[in-house]
Amino acid sequence: MIKRIAVLTGGGDAPGLNAVIRGIAKSAMYKYNVEVYGVLDGFKGLMEDRIKKLEPKDISGLIAKGGTILGTTNRDNPFRIPFTIGGEVEYKDLSSWVVNNFKKNKFDALVVIGGDGSLSIGYEFFKLGLPIIGVPKTIDNDLMETDVTFGFNTAVETATFAIDKLHTTAESHHRVMIIEVMGRYAGWIALESGVAGGADVILIPEIPYTIENVIKKIEEREREGKRFSIIVVAEGAKEKEGELVIKKVVQTGSDPVRLGGVGNVLGEKIEEISNIETRVTVLGHLQRGGSPSPYDRVLATRFGVEAMRIAWEEKFGYMVALKGRNIVSVRLEDAIKKLKKVPDNCELVKAAKALGISFGDE
Ligand code: F6P
């Protein structure tokens, strides 16, 4: 019998986190009569026993609110906490602190709302015996076993609006405008916002490009009298035989690599080779910010309610997911095996190519 559940949000924030918390907490309180506790700042908060009971007033007004009321972090993996000893960084496994605090608080389940990093940590705790349930979050949409993660739709919407606005300057100044979007090693945000925003070139990690092919497309447009081009480049895109452009390395993160900068590298090369005036916009964290779209509010709510329902059924080691139009639950282990990237045979890539959009590969 489930009486007390804990919820945490981990990894980068994404629009819809609060709507999931609300979905879990409202259904817990009103349907199942279960107490809900919010763990502050992800697994770090559980390690440090920073926990807050959620009351009805805490979960009011959350559906449209961006970020997470619980706080989050994409550093601090309890299995690998860094300590600086004599100038050297050493890592310690403090996972037992998490397990002990979970037990001390007499929780019956822990809902982990996170991307591949936090869900992988969650799965490690499941193997240590904690009753874990996952909820798939990330603007990158790169989690297996769910058609969509919440947060992705809002990020695509934000990126599309940005592309729409860049068209103005591109057309007026006859420029190449590059917009760099997030997505880590997957091209979903670039692909969908590029198609929705009418981009001329879309560069994604899954399809390495050459500068020559990109310039070929720009010049083809010039010959057709279209004296501007819009390029959407995913932060993880790279040239054929090229390297990822890395902004920084954060040793304490589940994934230490922070991508960023490919837009500027590309812009400089285009200007240098073609002599066409080029400007670069890096959209950055705007993609994670603000109020969730109606689609993400509904998806997040459905995920939250289902997470509480499977907690009630004590179906631990599972993650809620969207398959087609249905909310289902899948094995957490399967969801974290590898990242979901844009597949080779992607129908949307084919459709974009049919429209004449270049992916820089031919
Ligand atoms: O995973 C979400 C994400 O926004 C990625 O798209 C991006 O690469 C990364 O997080 C940025 O992380 P940070 O907020 O640490 O800069």
mmCIF file of C-alpha atoms and ligand atoms in Angstrom:
data_model
loop_
_atom_site.group_PDB
_atom_site.id
_atom_site.type_symbol
_atom_site.label_atom_id
_atom_site.label_comp_id
_atom_site.label_asym_id
_atom_site.label_seq_id
_atom_site.Cartn_x
_atom_site.Cartn_y
_atom_site.Cartn_z
ATOM 1 C CA MET A 1 0.000 0.000 0.000
ATOM 2 C CA ILE A 2 1.527 3.302 -1.149
ATOM 3 C CA LYS A 3 1.277 6.078 1.442
ATOM 4 C CA ARG A 4 4.171 8.488 0.790
ATOM 5 C CA ILE A 5 5.776 9.193 -2.543
ATOM 6 C CA ALA A 6 8.716 11.403 -3.373
ATOM 7 C CA VAL A 7 9.226 13.317 -6.626
ATOM 8 C CA LEU A 8 12.405 14.847 -8.002
ATOM 9 C CA THR A 9 13.352 16.714 -11.161
ATOM 10 C CA GLY A 10 16.819 16.133 -12.596
ATOM 11 C CA GLY A 11 18.937 17.377 -15.512
ATOM 12 C CA GLY A 12 18.285 20.521 -17.516
ATOM 13 C CA ASP A 13 14.940 22.171 -16.907
ATOM 14 C CA ALA A 14 12.270 21.745 -19.585
ATOM 15 C CA PRO A 15 8.867 23.375 -20.056
ATOM 16 C CA GLY A 16 6.250 21.115 -18.468
ATOM 17 C CA LEU A 17 8.177 19.945 -15.384
ATOM 18 C CA ASN A 18 5.765 21.728 -13.076
ATOM 19 C CA ALA A 19 2.781 20.326 -14.956
ATOM 20 C CA VAL A 20 4.112 16.791 -14.305
ATOM 21 C CA ILE A 21 4.643 17.564 -10.603
ATOM 22 C CA ARG A 22 1.086 18.911 -10.493
ATOM 23 C CA GLY A 23 -0.277 15.813 -12.276
ATOM 24 C CA ILE A 24 1.437 13.478 -9.811
ATOM 25 C CA ALA A 25 0.603 15.508 -6.719
ATOM 26 C CA LYS A 26 -3.026 16.315 -7.522
ATOM 27 C CA SER A 27 -3.894 12.733 -8.425
ATOM 28 C CA ALA A 28 -1.957 11.486 -5.378
ATOM 29 C CA MET A 29 -3.844 13.811 -3.040
ATOM 30 C CA TYR A 30 -7.325 13.707 -4.568
ATOM 31 C CA LYS A 31 -7.590 10.228 -6.083
ATOM 32 C CA TYR A 32 -5.298 8.000 -4.019
ATOM 33 C CA ASN A 33 -5.001 9.848 -0.722
ATOM 34 C CA VAL A 34 -1.211 9.586 -0.864
ATOM 35 C CA GLU A 35 1.216 12.124 0.655
ATOM 36 C CA VAL A 36 3.637 13.736 -1.795
ATOM 37 C CA TYR A 37 7.138 14.986 -0.981
ATOM 38 C CA GLY A 38 9.246 17.123 -3.299
ATOM 39 C CA VAL A 39 12.995 16.453 -3.276
ATOM 40 C CA LEU A 40 14.870 19.706 -3.875
ATOM 41 C CA ASP A 41 17.536 19.995 -6.608
ATOM 42 C CA GLY A 42 17.438 16.466 -7.957
ATOM 43 C CA PHE A 43 19.357 13.511 -6.517
ATOM 44 C CA LYS A 44 21.671 15.933 -4.733
ATOM 45 C CA GLY A 45 18.716 16.998 -2.581
ATOM 46 C CA LEU A 46 17.982 13.390 -1.626
ATOM 47 C CA MET A 47 21.657 12.861 -0.841
ATOM 48 C CA GLU A 48 21.508 15.883 1.486
ATOM 49 C CA ASP A 49 18.009 15.095 2.791
ATOM 50 C CA ARG A 50 16.486 18.326 1.473
ATOM 51 C CA ILE A 51 12.850 17.394 1.161
ATOM 52 C CA LYS A 52 9.595 19.324 1.363
ATOM 53 C CA LYS A 53 6.079 18.026 1.826
ATOM 54 C CA LEU A 54 3.840 19.294 -0.962
ATOM 55 C CA GLU A 55 0.553 20.758 0.219
ATOM 56 C CA PRO A 56 -2.415 21.620 -2.022
ATOM 57 C CA LYS A 57 -1.373 25.293 -2.078
ATOM 58 C CA ASP A 58 2.098 24.339 -3.393
ATOM 59 C CA ILE A 59 0.675 22.715 -6.488
ATOM 60 C CA SER A 60 -1.727 25.452 -7.406
ATOM 61 C CA GLY A 61 -1.025 27.672 -10.441
ATOM 62 C CA LEU A 62 1.600 25.296 -11.830
ATOM 63 C CA ILE A 63 0.203 24.226 -15.197
ATOM 64 C CA ALA A 64 1.550 27.231 -17.106
ATOM 65 C CA LYS A 65 4.682 27.807 -15.057
ATOM 66 C CA GLY A 66 8.064 27.077 -16.705
ATOM 67 C CA GLY A 67 11.101 25.628 -14.894
ATOM 68 C CA THR A 68 10.659 23.423 -11.844
ATOM 69 C CA ILE A 69 9.441 24.467 -8.401
ATOM 70 C CA LEU A 70 11.679 21.725 -6.961
ATOM 71 C CA GLY A 71 14.925 22.954 -8.489
ATOM 72 C CA THR A 72 17.228 20.755 -10.565
ATOM 73 C CA THR A 73 20.834 20.148 -11.529
ATOM 74 C CA ASN A 74 22.636 18.465 -14.395
ATOM 75 C CA ARG A 75 25.729 17.903 -12.261
ATOM 76 C CA ASP A 76 26.104 15.938 -9.009
ATOM 77 C CA ASN A 77 25.640 12.272 -9.767
ATOM 78 C CA PRO A 78 25.552 10.628 -6.261
ATOM 79 C CA PHE A 79 27.550 7.686 -7.623
ATOM 80 C CA ARG A 80 30.369 10.069 -8.590
ATOM 81 C CA ILE A 81 30.626 13.139 -6.370
ATOM 82 C CA PRO A 82 33.844 15.134 -6.901
ATOM 83 C CA PHE A 83 36.063 16.191 -3.992
ATOM 84 C CA THR A 84 39.232 18.243 -4.349
ATOM 85 C CA ILE A 85 41.921 16.668 -2.193
ATOM 86 C CA GLY A 86 45.404 18.260 -2.300
ATOM 87 C CA GLY A 87 44.612 19.999 -5.569
ATOM 88 C CA GLU A 88 43.506 16.725 -7.187
ATOM 89 C CA VAL A 89 39.871 15.923 -7.990
ATOM 90 C CA GLU A 90 38.721 12.583 -6.638
ATOM 91 C CA TYR A 91 35.292 10.992 -7.029
ATOM 92 C CA LYS A 92 33.350 9.298 -4.251
ATOM 93 C CA ASP A 93 30.277 7.085 -4.410
ATOM 94 C CA LEU A 94 27.702 8.589 -2.004
ATOM 95 C CA SER A 95 24.739 6.624 -3.329
ATOM 96 C CA SER A 96 24.275 5.037 0.122
ATOM 97 C CA TRP A 97 23.344 8.494 1.470
ATOM 98 C CA VAL A 98 20.484 8.618 -1.036
ATOM 99 C CA VAL A 99 19.302 5.114 -0.131
ATOM 100 C CA ASN A 100 19.513 5.867 3.604
ATOM 101 C CA ASN A 101 17.583 9.131 3.318
ATOM 102 C CA PHE A 102 14.939 7.457 1.167
ATOM 103 C CA LYS A 103 14.476 4.793 3.836
ATOM 104 C CA LYS A 104 14.640 7.249 6.731
ATOM 105 C CA ASN A 105 11.792 9.263 5.192
ATOM 106 C CA LYS A 106 9.772 6.042 4.744
ATOM 107 C CA PHE A 107 8.956 6.754 1.116
ATOM 108 C CA ASP A 108 7.127 4.046 -0.829
ATOM 109 C CA ALA A 109 8.132 5.279 -4.302
ATOM 110 C CA LEU A 110 10.373 7.817 -5.987
ATOM 111 C CA VAL A 111 9.286 9.423 -9.258
ATOM 112 C CA VAL A 112 12.295 10.660 -11.236
ATOM 113 C CA ILE A 113 11.381 13.253 -13.859
ATOM 114 C CA GLY A 114 14.448 13.451 -16.060
ATOM 115 C CA GLY A 115 16.340 12.858 -19.274
ATOM 116 C CA ASP A 116 18.798 10.054 -20.013
ATOM 117 C CA GLY A 117 21.270 11.200 -17.321
ATOM 118 C CA SER A 118 18.819 11.328 -14.399
ATOM 119 C CA LEU A 119 16.886 8.266 -15.563
ATOM 120 C CA SER A 120 20.144 6.295 -15.796
ATOM 121 C CA ILE A 121 20.939 7.318 -12.213
ATOM 122 C CA GLY A 122 17.366 6.366 -11.290
ATOM 123 C CA TYR A 123 17.862 2.956 -12.861
ATOM 124 C CA GLU A 124 21.050 2.426 -10.813
ATOM 125 C CA PHE A 125 19.030 3.123 -7.659
ATOM 126 C CA PHE A 126 16.310 0.766 -8.863
ATOM 127 C CA LYS A 127 18.977 -1.943 -9.097
ATOM 128 C CA LEU A 128 19.946 -1.066 -5.510
ATOM 129 C CA GLY A 129 16.355 -1.752 -4.483
ATOM 130 C CA LEU A 130 14.653 1.663 -4.566
ATOM 131 C CA PRO A 131 11.121 1.708 -6.008
ATOM 132 C CA ILE A 132 11.735 4.040 -8.952
ATOM 133 C CA ILE A 133 9.349 5.306 -11.635
ATOM 134 C CA GLY A 134 10.587 7.445 -14.527
ATOM 135 C CA VAL A 135 8.989 10.301 -16.454
ATOM 136 C CA PRO A 136 10.707 11.241 -19.750
ATOM 137 C CA LYS A 137 11.729 14.879 -19.893
ATOM 138 C CA THR A 138 13.960 16.732 -22.313
ATOM 139 C CA ILE A 139 13.690 19.404 -24.940
ATOM 140 C CA ASP A 140 16.069 17.242 -27.025
ATOM 141 C CA ASN A 141 13.471 14.464 -27.572
ATOM 142 C CA ASP A 142 16.343 11.968 -27.546
ATOM 143 C CA LEU A 143 14.903 9.308 -25.211
ATOM 144 C CA MET A 144 14.118 5.835 -26.548
ATOM 145 C CA GLU A 145 10.827 4.070 -25.893
ATOM 146 C CA THR A 146 8.672 7.179 -26.043
ATOM 147 C CA ASP A 147 7.506 8.888 -29.226
ATOM 148 C CA VAL A 148 7.931 12.281 -27.593
ATOM 149 C CA THR A 149 9.346 13.730 -24.397
ATOM 150 C CA PHE A 150 7.596 16.701 -22.820
ATOM 151 C CA GLY A 151 9.404 20.020 -23.353
ATOM 152 C CA PHE A 152 10.264 19.245 -26.971
ATOM 153 C CA ASN A 153 7.141 20.788 -28.462
ATOM 154 C CA THR A 154 7.680 24.074 -26.623
ATOM 155 C CA ALA A 155 11.352 24.194 -27.660
ATOM 156 C CA VAL A 156 10.403 23.631 -31.310
ATOM 157 C CA GLU A 157 7.789 26.369 -31.026
ATOM 158 C CA THR A 158 10.343 28.813 -29.588
ATOM 159 C CA ALA A 159 12.902 27.950 -32.270
ATOM 160 C CA THR A 160 10.293 28.289 -35.023
ATOM 161 C CA PHE A 161 9.257 31.760 -33.818
ATOM 162 C CA ALA A 162 12.931 32.746 -33.789
ATOM 163 C CA ILE A 163 13.420 31.512 -37.369
ATOM 164 C CA ASP A 164 10.307 33.449 -38.448
ATOM 165 C CA LYS A 165 11.811 36.629 -36.986
ATOM 166 C CA LEU A 166 15.223 36.057 -38.590
ATOM 167 C CA HIS A 167 13.577 35.936 -42.018
ATOM 168 C CA THR A 168 12.931 39.694 -41.768
ATOM 169 C CA THR A 169 16.591 40.677 -41.548
ATOM 170 C CA ALA A 170 17.694 37.923 -43.936
ATOM 171 C CA GLU A 171 15.372 39.217 -46.669
ATOM 172 C CA SER A 172 15.949 42.925 -46.029
ATOM 173 C CA HIS A 173 19.756 42.725 -45.913
ATOM 174 C CA HIS A 174 20.185 39.855 -48.418
ATOM 175 C CA ARG A 175 22.123 37.917 -45.834
ATOM 176 C CA VAL A 176 22.707 34.387 -44.728
ATOM 177 C CA MET A 177 21.221 34.043 -41.259
ATOM 178 C CA ILE A 178 22.331 31.066 -39.192
ATOM 179 C CA ILE A 179 20.439 29.952 -36.106
ATOM 180 C CA GLU A 180 22.085 27.455 -33.766
ATOM 181 C CA VAL A 181 19.644 25.368 -31.760
ATOM 182 C CA MET A 182 20.125 22.847 -28.942
ATOM 183 C CA GLY A 183 19.504 19.100 -29.015
ATOM 184 C CA ARG A 184 22.848 17.586 -27.957
ATOM 185 C CA TYR A 185 23.643 14.596 -30.190
ATOM 186 C CA ALA A 186 20.172 14.476 -31.787
ATOM 187 C CA GLY A 187 18.841 16.723 -34.535
ATOM 188 C CA TRP A 188 15.143 16.710 -33.613
ATOM 189 C CA ILE A 189 14.826 20.380 -32.629
ATOM 190 C CA ALA A 190 16.741 21.547 -35.720
ATOM 191 C CA LEU A 191 14.801 19.253 -38.031
ATOM 192 C CA GLU A 192 11.306 20.128 -36.816
ATOM 193 C CA SER A 193 11.874 23.863 -36.301
ATOM 194 C CA GLY A 194 13.764 24.035 -39.601
ATOM 195 C CA VAL A 195 10.866 22.516 -41.510
ATOM 196 C CA ALA A 196 8.294 24.564 -39.585
ATOM 197 C CA GLY A 197 10.268 27.783 -40.060
ATOM 198 C CA GLY A 198 10.922 27.244 -43.774
ATOM 199 C CA ALA A 199 14.713 26.938 -43.463
ATOM 200 C CA ASP A 200 16.794 26.507 -46.612
ATOM 201 C CA VAL A 201 19.520 24.439 -44.965
ATOM 202 C CA ILE A 202 19.159 22.183 -41.914
ATOM 203 C CA LEU A 203 22.282 20.675 -40.398
ATOM 204 C CA ILE A 204 21.885 17.861 -37.888
ATOM 205 C CA PRO A 205 24.322 15.548 -36.057
ATOM 206 C CA GLU A 206 22.989 12.480 -37.844
ATOM 207 C CA ILE A 207 23.871 13.830 -41.326
ATOM 208 C CA PRO A 208 27.432 15.212 -41.531
ATOM 209 C CA TYR A 209 27.714 18.141 -43.949
ATOM 210 C CA THR A 210 30.330 19.856 -46.091
ATOM 211 C CA ILE A 211 30.726 23.630 -46.337
ATOM 212 C CA GLU A 212 30.823 23.259 -50.124
ATOM 213 C CA ASN A 213 27.356 21.672 -50.181
ATOM 214 C CA VAL A 214 25.970 24.389 -47.902
ATOM 215 C CA ILE A 215 27.393 27.138 -50.116
ATOM 216 C CA LYS A 216 26.104 25.314 -53.220
ATOM 217 C CA LYS A 217 22.575 25.671 -51.836
ATOM 218 C CA ILE A 218 23.040 29.369 -50.971
ATOM 219 C CA GLU A 219 24.378 30.111 -54.471
ATOM 220 C CA GLU A 220 21.592 28.137 -56.115
ATOM 221 C CA ARG A 221 19.093 30.329 -54.271
ATOM 222 C CA GLU A 222 20.961 33.489 -55.355
ATOM 223 C CA ARG A 223 20.705 32.338 -58.979
ATOM 224 C CA GLU A 224 16.952 31.909 -58.508
ATOM 225 C CA GLY A 225 16.762 35.495 -57.307
ATOM 226 C CA LYS A 226 16.378 34.534 -53.640
ATOM 227 C CA ARG A 227 19.029 36.745 -52.159
ATOM 228 C CA PHE A 228 18.974 35.347 -48.633
ATOM 229 C CA SER A 229 19.226 31.983 -46.915
ATOM 230 C CA ILE A 230 18.234 30.654 -43.522
ATOM 231 C CA ILE A 231 20.370 27.909 -42.002
ATOM 232 C CA VAL A 232 19.281 26.002 -38.911
ATOM 233 C CA VAL A 233 22.207 24.185 -37.350
ATOM 234 C CA ALA A 234 21.945 21.777 -34.423
ATOM 235 C CA GLU A 235 24.629 22.298 -31.784
ATOM 236 C CA GLY A 236 25.776 18.702 -32.353
ATOM 237 C CA ALA A 237 26.110 18.990 -36.145
ATOM 238 C CA LYS A 238 29.534 18.388 -37.607
ATOM 239 C CA GLU A 239 31.329 18.485 -40.907
ATOM 240 C CA LYS A 240 32.126 15.238 -42.736
ATOM 241 C CA GLU A 241 35.474 14.179 -41.249
ATOM 242 C CA GLY A 242 35.036 17.047 -38.757
ATOM 243 C CA GLU A 243 34.797 17.230 -34.978
ATOM 244 C CA LEU A 244 31.993 18.279 -32.630
ATOM 245 C CA VAL A 245 32.246 21.914 -31.534
ATOM 246 C CA ILE A 246 32.466 21.847 -27.731
ATOM 247 C CA LYS A 247 31.788 24.885 -25.549
ATOM 248 C CA LYS A 248 33.038 23.451 -22.287
ATOM 249 C CA VAL A 249 33.586 20.298 -20.311
ATOM 250 C CA VAL A 250 31.824 20.000 -16.942
ATOM 251 C CA GLN A 251 33.557 17.112 -15.196
ATOM 252 C CA THR A 252 30.818 16.681 -12.597
ATOM 253 C CA GLY A 253 27.973 16.104 -15.052
ATOM 254 C CA SER A 254 26.542 12.751 -16.174
ATOM 255 C CA ASP A 255 27.563 13.906 -19.656
ATOM 256 C CA PRO A 256 30.542 16.245 -19.140
ATOM 257 C CA VAL A 257 30.413 17.686 -22.675
ATOM 258 C CA ARG A 258 28.537 20.968 -23.254
ATOM 259 C CA LEU A 259 28.135 21.580 -26.968
ATOM 260 C CA GLY A 260 27.942 25.005 -28.579
ATOM 261 C CA GLY A 261 29.645 27.257 -31.098
ATOM 262 C CA VAL A 262 29.117 25.373 -34.351
ATOM 263 C CA GLY A 263 26.980 28.254 -35.708
ATOM 264 C CA ASN A 264 29.851 30.727 -35.440
ATOM 265 C CA VAL A 265 32.375 28.293 -36.907
ATOM 266 C CA LEU A 266 30.025 27.714 -39.846
ATOM 267 C CA GLY A 267 29.241 31.421 -40.282
ATOM 268 C CA GLU A 268 32.909 32.376 -40.492
ATOM 269 C CA LYS A 269 33.618 29.697 -43.080
ATOM 270 C CA ILE A 270 30.629 30.682 -45.241
ATOM 271 C CA GLU A 271 31.613 34.362 -45.215
ATOM 272 C CA GLU A 272 35.252 33.557 -45.902
ATOM 273 C CA ILE A 273 34.575 31.209 -48.825
ATOM 274 C CA SER A 274 31.514 32.829 -50.436
ATOM 275 C CA ASN A 275 31.904 36.459 -49.394
ATOM 276 C CA ILE A 276 28.175 36.581 -48.583
ATOM 277 C CA GLU A 277 27.353 38.577 -45.471
ATOM 278 C CA THR A 278 26.442 36.147 -42.711
ATOM 279 C CA ARG A 279 25.107 36.568 -39.181
ATOM 280 C CA VAL A 280 24.729 34.004 -36.418
ATOM 281 C CA THR A 281 22.137 33.723 -33.650
ATOM 282 C CA VAL A 282 22.618 31.197 -30.872
ATOM 283 C CA LEU A 283 19.200 30.549 -29.395
ATOM 284 C CA GLY A 284 20.548 28.879 -26.262
ATOM 285 C CA HIS A 285 18.491 28.525 -23.118
ATOM 286 C CA LEU A 286 15.540 30.465 -24.508
ATOM 287 C CA GLN A 287 14.554 27.049 -25.846
ATOM 288 C CA ARG A 288 14.190 25.669 -22.320
ATOM 289 C CA GLY A 289 12.514 28.693 -20.838
ATOM 290 C CA GLY A 290 9.044 30.050 -20.405
ATOM 291 C CA SER A 291 5.590 28.631 -20.263
ATOM 292 C CA PRO A 292 4.947 25.168 -21.766
ATOM 293 C CA SER A 293 2.880 24.945 -24.961
ATOM 294 C CA PRO A 294 -0.653 23.524 -24.628
ATOM 295 C CA TYR A 295 0.645 20.253 -26.150
ATOM 296 C CA ASP A 296 3.350 19.970 -23.470
ATOM 297 C CA ARG A 297 0.921 20.898 -20.679
ATOM 298 C CA VAL A 298 -1.402 18.065 -21.701
ATOM 299 C CA LEU A 299 1.406 15.531 -22.264
ATOM 300 C CA ALA A 300 3.067 16.442 -18.951
ATOM 301 C CA THR A 301 -0.255 16.133 -17.126
ATOM 302 C CA ARG A 302 -0.929 12.717 -18.656
ATOM 303 C CA PHE A 303 2.610 11.566 -17.770
ATOM 304 C CA GLY A 304 2.212 12.794 -14.179
ATOM 305 C CA VAL A 305 -1.149 11.107 -13.642
ATOM 306 C CA GLU A 306 0.124 7.840 -15.175
ATOM 307 C CA ALA A 307 3.290 7.932 -13.051
ATOM 308 C CA MET A 308 1.148 8.140 -9.910
ATOM 309 C CA ARG A 309 -1.152 5.394 -11.208
ATOM 310 C CA ILE A 310 1.710 2.946 -11.810
ATOM 311 C CA ALA A 311 3.226 3.905 -8.451
ATOM 312 C CA TRP A 312 -0.093 2.906 -6.894
ATOM 313 C CA GLU A 313 0.167 -0.420 -8.751
ATOM 314 C CA GLU A 314 3.772 -0.711 -7.494
ATOM 315 C CA LYS A 315 5.038 -1.100 -11.056
ATOM 316 C CA PHE A 316 8.594 -0.028 -10.280
ATOM 317 C CA GLY A 317 11.500 0.139 -12.714
ATOM 318 C CA TYR A 318 9.164 1.496 -15.394
ATOM 319 C CA MET A 319 8.954 4.796 -17.227
ATOM 320 C CA VAL A 320 5.733 6.329 -18.500
ATOM 321 C CA ALA A 321 5.781 6.981 -22.248
ATOM 322 C CA LEU A 322 3.752 8.094 -25.233
ATOM 323 C CA LYS A 323 3.241 5.528 -27.996
ATOM 324 C CA GLY A 324 1.029 6.744 -30.776
ATOM 325 C CA ARG A 325 -1.877 8.402 -28.986
ATOM 326 C CA ASN A 326 -1.610 6.268 -25.849
ATOM 327 C CA ILE A 327 0.181 6.706 -22.557
ATOM 328 C CA VAL A 328 1.902 3.448 -21.643
ATOM 329 C CA SER A 329 4.700 2.286 -19.371
ATOM 330 C CA VAL A 330 7.984 0.823 -20.602
ATOM 331 C CA ARG A 331 10.971 -0.716 -18.859
ATOM 332 C CA LEU A 332 13.320 1.996 -17.619
ATOM 333 C CA GLU A 333 16.236 -0.191 -18.659
ATOM 334 C CA ASP A 334 15.094 -0.102 -22.311
ATOM 335 C CA ALA A 335 14.573 3.662 -22.312
ATOM 336 C CA ILE A 336 18.168 4.450 -21.330
ATOM 337 C CA LYS A 337 20.024 1.891 -23.469
ATOM 338 C CA LYS A 338 20.891 4.416 -26.175
ATOM 339 C CA LEU A 339 19.849 7.829 -27.420
ATOM 340 C CA LYS A 340 16.990 8.220 -29.896
ATOM 341 C CA LYS A 341 18.463 9.969 -32.900
ATOM 342 C CA VAL A 342 16.951 11.010 -36.215
ATOM 343 C CA PRO A 343 16.900 7.668 -38.100
ATOM 344 C CA ASP A 344 18.552 7.091 -41.485
ATOM 345 C CA ASN A 345 15.252 6.615 -43.214
ATOM 346 C CA CYS A 346 13.484 9.531 -41.520
ATOM 347 C CA GLU A 347 10.308 10.460 -43.379
ATOM 348 C CA LEU A 348 10.570 14.125 -42.368
ATOM 349 C CA VAL A 349 14.136 14.368 -43.706
ATOM 350 C CA LYS A 350 12.914 12.891 -46.999
ATOM 351 C CA ALA A 351 10.003 15.331 -47.100
ATOM 352 C CA ALA A 352 12.340 18.253 -46.393
ATOM 353 C CA LYS A 353 14.700 17.126 -49.158
ATOM 354 C CA ALA A 354 11.732 16.873 -51.533
ATOM 355 C CA LEU A 355 11.092 20.562 -50.825
ATOM 356 C CA GLY A 356 14.677 21.390 -51.776
ATOM 357 C CA ILE A 357 15.927 21.852 -48.220
ATOM 358 C CA SER A 358 19.622 20.983 -48.068
ATOM 359 C CA PHE A 359 21.139 18.912 -45.278
ATOM 360 C CA GLY A 360 24.611 19.744 -46.535
ATOM 361 C CA ASP A 361 25.315 16.132 -47.480
ATOM 362 C CA GLU A 362 24.865 16.455 -51.253
HETATM 363 O O1 F6P B 1 19.577 18.457 -22.598
HETATM 364 C C1 F6P B 1 19.030 19.741 -22.637
HETATM 365 C C2 F6P B 1 20.062 20.755 -23.069
HETATM 366 O O2 F6P B 1 19.426 22.012 -23.156
HETATM 367 C C3 F6P B 1 20.791 20.418 -24.364
HETATM 368 O O3 F6P B 1 20.016 20.676 -25.506
HETATM 369 C C4 F6P B 1 22.024 21.260 -24.225
HETATM 370 O O4 F6P B 1 23.082 20.727 -24.964
HETATM 371 C C5 F6P B 1 22.314 21.199 -22.744
HETATM 372 O O5 F6P B 1 21.105 20.850 -22.105
HETATM 373 C C6 F6P B 1 22.832 22.487 -22.170
HETATM 374 O O6 F6P B 1 23.186 22.297 -20.846
HETATM 375 P P1 F6P B 1 23.524 23.478 -19.830
HETATM 376 O O7 F6P B 1 22.227 24.042 -19.332
HETATM 377 O O8 F6P B 1 24.322 22.821 -18.772
HETATM 378 O O9 F6P B 1 24.300 24.507 -20.598
#
